[in-house]
Short mmCIF file of C-alpha atoms in Angstrom, two decimals:
data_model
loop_
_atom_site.label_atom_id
_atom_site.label_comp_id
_atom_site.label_asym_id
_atom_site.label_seq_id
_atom_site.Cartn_x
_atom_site.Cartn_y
_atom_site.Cartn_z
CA UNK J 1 0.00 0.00 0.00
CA UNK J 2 1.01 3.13 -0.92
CA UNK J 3 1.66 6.19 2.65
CA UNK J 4 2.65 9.80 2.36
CA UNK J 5 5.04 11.19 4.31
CA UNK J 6 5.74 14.75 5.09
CA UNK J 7 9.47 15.94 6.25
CA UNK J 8 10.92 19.23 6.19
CA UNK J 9 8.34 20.69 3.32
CA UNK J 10 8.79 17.40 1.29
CA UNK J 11 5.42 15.19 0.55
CA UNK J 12 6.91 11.92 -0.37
CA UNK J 13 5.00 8.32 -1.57
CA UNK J 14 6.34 5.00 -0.06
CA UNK J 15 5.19 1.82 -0.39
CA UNK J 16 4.66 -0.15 2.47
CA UNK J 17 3.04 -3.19 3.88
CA UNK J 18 0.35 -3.69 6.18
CA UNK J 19 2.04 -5.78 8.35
CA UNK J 20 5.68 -2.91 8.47
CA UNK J 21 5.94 -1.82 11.85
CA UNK J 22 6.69 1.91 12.70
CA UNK J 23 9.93 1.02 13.12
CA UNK J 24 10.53 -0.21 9.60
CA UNK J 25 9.31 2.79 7.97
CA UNK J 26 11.10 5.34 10.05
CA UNK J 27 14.46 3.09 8.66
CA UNK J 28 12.95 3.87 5.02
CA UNK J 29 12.90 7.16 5.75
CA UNK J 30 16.10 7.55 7.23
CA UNK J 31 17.55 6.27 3.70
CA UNK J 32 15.21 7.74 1.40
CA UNK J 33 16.33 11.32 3.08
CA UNK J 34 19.60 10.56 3.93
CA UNK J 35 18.75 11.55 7.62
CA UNK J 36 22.42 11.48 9.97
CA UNK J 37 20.83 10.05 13.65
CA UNK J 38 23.41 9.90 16.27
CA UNK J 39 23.52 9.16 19.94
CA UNK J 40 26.39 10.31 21.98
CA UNK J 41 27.28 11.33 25.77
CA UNK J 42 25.22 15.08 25.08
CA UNK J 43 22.21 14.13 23.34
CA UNK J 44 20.76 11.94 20.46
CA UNK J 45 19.07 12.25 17.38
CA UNK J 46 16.06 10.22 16.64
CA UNK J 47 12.69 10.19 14.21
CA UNK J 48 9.50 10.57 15.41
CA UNK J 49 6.52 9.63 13.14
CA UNK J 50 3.13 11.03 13.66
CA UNK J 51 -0.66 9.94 11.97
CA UNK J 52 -3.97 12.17 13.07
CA UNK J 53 -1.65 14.09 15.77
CA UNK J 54 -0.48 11.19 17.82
CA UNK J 55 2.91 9.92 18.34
CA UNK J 56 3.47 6.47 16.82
CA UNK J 57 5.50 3.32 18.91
CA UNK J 58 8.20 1.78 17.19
CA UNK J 59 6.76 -1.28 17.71
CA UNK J 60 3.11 -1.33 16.30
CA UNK J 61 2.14 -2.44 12.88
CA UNK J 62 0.51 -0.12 10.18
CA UNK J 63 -2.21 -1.84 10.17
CA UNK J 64 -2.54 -1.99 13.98
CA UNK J 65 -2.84 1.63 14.52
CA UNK J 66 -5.34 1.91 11.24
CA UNK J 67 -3.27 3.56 8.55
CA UNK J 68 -4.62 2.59 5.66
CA UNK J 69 -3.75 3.36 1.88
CA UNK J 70 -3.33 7.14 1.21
CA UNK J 71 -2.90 8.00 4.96
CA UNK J 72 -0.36 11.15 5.08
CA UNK J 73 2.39 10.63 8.18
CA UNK J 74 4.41 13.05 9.51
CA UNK J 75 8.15 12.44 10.44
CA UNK J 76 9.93 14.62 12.47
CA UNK J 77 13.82 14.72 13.24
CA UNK J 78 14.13 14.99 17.87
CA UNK J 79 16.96 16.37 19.78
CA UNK J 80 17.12 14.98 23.04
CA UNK J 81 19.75 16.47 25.01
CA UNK J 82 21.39 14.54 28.35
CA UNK J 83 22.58 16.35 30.84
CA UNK J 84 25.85 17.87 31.28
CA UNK J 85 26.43 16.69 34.70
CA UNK J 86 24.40 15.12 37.51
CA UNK J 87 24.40 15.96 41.73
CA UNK J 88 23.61 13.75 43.65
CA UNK J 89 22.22 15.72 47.44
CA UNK J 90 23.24 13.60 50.26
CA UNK J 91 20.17 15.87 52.15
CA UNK J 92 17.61 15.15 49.97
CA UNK J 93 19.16 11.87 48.86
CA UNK J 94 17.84 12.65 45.32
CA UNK J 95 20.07 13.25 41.86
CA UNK J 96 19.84 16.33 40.49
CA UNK J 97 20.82 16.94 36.49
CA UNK J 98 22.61 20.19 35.33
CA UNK J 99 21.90 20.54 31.97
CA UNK J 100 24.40 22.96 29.78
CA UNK J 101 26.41 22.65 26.97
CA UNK J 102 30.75 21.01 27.11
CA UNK J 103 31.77 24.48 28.17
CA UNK J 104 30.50 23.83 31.62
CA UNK J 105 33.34 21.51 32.31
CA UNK J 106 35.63 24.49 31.94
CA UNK J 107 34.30 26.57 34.32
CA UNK J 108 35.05 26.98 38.25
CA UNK J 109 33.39 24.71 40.64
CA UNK J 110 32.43 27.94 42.34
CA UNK J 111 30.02 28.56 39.14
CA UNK J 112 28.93 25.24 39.65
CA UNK J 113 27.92 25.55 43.15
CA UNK J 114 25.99 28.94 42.31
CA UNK J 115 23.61 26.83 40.01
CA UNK J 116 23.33 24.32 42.20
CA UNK J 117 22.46 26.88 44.70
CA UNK J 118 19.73 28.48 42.65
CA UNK J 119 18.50 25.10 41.81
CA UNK J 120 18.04 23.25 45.54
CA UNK J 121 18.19 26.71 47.71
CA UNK J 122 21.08 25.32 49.81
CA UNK J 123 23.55 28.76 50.86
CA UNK J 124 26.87 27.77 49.11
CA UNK J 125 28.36 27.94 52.46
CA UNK J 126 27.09 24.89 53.88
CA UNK J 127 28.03 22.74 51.49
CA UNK J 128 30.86 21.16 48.95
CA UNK J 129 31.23 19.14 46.19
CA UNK J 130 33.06 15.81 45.62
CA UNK J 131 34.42 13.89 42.94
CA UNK J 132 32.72 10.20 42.59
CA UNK J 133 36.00 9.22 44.28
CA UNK J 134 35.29 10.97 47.08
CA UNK J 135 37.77 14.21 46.51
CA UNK J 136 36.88 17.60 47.80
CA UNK J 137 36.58 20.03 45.23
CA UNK J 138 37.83 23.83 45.81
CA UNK J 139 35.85 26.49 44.44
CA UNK J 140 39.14 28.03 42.59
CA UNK J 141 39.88 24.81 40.75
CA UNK J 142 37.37 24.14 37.22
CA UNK J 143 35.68 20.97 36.65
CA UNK J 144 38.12 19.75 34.48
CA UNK J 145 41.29 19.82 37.32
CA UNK J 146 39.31 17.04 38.55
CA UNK J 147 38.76 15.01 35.23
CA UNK J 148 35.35 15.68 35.04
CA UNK J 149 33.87 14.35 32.38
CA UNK J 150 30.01 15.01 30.20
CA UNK J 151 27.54 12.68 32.55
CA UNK J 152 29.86 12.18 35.74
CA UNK J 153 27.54 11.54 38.94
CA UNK J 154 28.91 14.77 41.94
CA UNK J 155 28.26 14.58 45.42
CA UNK J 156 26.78 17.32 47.26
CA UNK J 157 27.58 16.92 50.73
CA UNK J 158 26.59 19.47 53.67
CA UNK J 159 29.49 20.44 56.78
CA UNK J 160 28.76 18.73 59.86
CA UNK J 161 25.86 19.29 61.90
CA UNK J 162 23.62 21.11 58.85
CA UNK J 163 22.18 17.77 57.67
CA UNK J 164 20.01 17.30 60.84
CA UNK J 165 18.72 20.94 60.26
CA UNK J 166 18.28 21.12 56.75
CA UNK J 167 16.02 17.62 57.24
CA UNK J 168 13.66 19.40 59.46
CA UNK J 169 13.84 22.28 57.49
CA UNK J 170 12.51 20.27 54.33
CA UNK J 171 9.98 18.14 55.89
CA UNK J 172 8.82 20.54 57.86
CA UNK J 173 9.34 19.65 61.23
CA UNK J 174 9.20 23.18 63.45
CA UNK J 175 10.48 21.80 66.74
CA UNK J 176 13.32 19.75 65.44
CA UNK J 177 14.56 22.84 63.19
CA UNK J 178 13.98 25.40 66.48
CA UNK J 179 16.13 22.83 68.37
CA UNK J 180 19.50 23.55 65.83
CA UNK J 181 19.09 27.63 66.03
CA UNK J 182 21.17 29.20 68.63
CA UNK J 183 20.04 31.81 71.96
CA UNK J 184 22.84 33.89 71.21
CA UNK J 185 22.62 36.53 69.11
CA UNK J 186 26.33 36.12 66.75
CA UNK J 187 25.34 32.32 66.39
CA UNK J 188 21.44 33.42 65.49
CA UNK J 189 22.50 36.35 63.24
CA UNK J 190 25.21 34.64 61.86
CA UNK J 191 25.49 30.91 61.74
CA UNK J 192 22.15 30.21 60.00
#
């Protein structure tokens, strides 16, 4: 049976079978228009097909889905981008990503920490970043002093005795948080 597909301002025939999967056809198009996917450590490249509005599986059959002869499908070419980097918060015990482009890697960890700051709220005083192998890193040093690489895993860890608080703080809990602030005034004022 005979499909239309629409790319980039280009209504093209194919003839396909019933029984094709979306799959299939996506690898027809991908010759017919000579379409360069890729998948690497920032992103990947992949087709998306499209009948009546609705994104189709790779794995259903034409005939499945109800395209029928004449139907017009629309193929589109995605960017999905990965992030750059990923936190994990040893607070929240969660994994945060930082998306950005390869330059990132060049910059300070200080930069780093200021995103992460305006990302998760922590003050970048209470906290530092280290390496997957467990190595501090100093806010004058860039990423890539410490071989930091597109998709590496940080640890944000808190100084000692800010977990506790920073736990109460996030779930809520008034009386343990009013336990961890100080009577004095230069701890009050100061220290949190």
């Amino acid at each position: 049976m005979r499909v239309f597909i629409s790319f980039e301002g280009s209504f093209e025939p194919f003839d396909v079978l019933a029984e094709d999967t979306v799959r299939a056809v996506k690898l027809m198009i991908k010759d017919y228009f000579h379409i360069p996917l890729s998948e690497d450590k920032q992103g990947k490249m992949y087709l998306q097909l499209m009948y009546a509005g609705a994104v189709l599986n790779d794995d259903w059959s034409l005939a499945d889905i109800g395209i029928s002869l004449g139907a017009n499908l629309k193929c589109l070419v995605k960017k999905e981008n990965k992030p750059t980097l990923y936190i994990y918060n040893a607070v929240t015990q969660k994994t945060m990503p930082i998306m950005g482009s390869i330059y990132l890697l060049g910059k300070k960890v200080s930069y780093l920490k200021t995103l992460i700051t305006l990302r998760c709220g922590f003050p970048v005083s209470i906290f530092c970043l280290r390496t997957p192998q467990g190595r501090e890193m100093y806010d004058c040093n860039t990423l890539i002093d410490y071989q930091t690489d597109i998709g590496t895993t940080l640890r944000l860890d808190v100084w000692d005795g800010w977990k506790e608080f920073l736990t109460g703080c996030l779930q809520g809990q008034k009386l343990k948080v009013q336990q961890y602030l100080s009577e004095e005034e230069p701890v009050l004022k100061y220290g949190c």
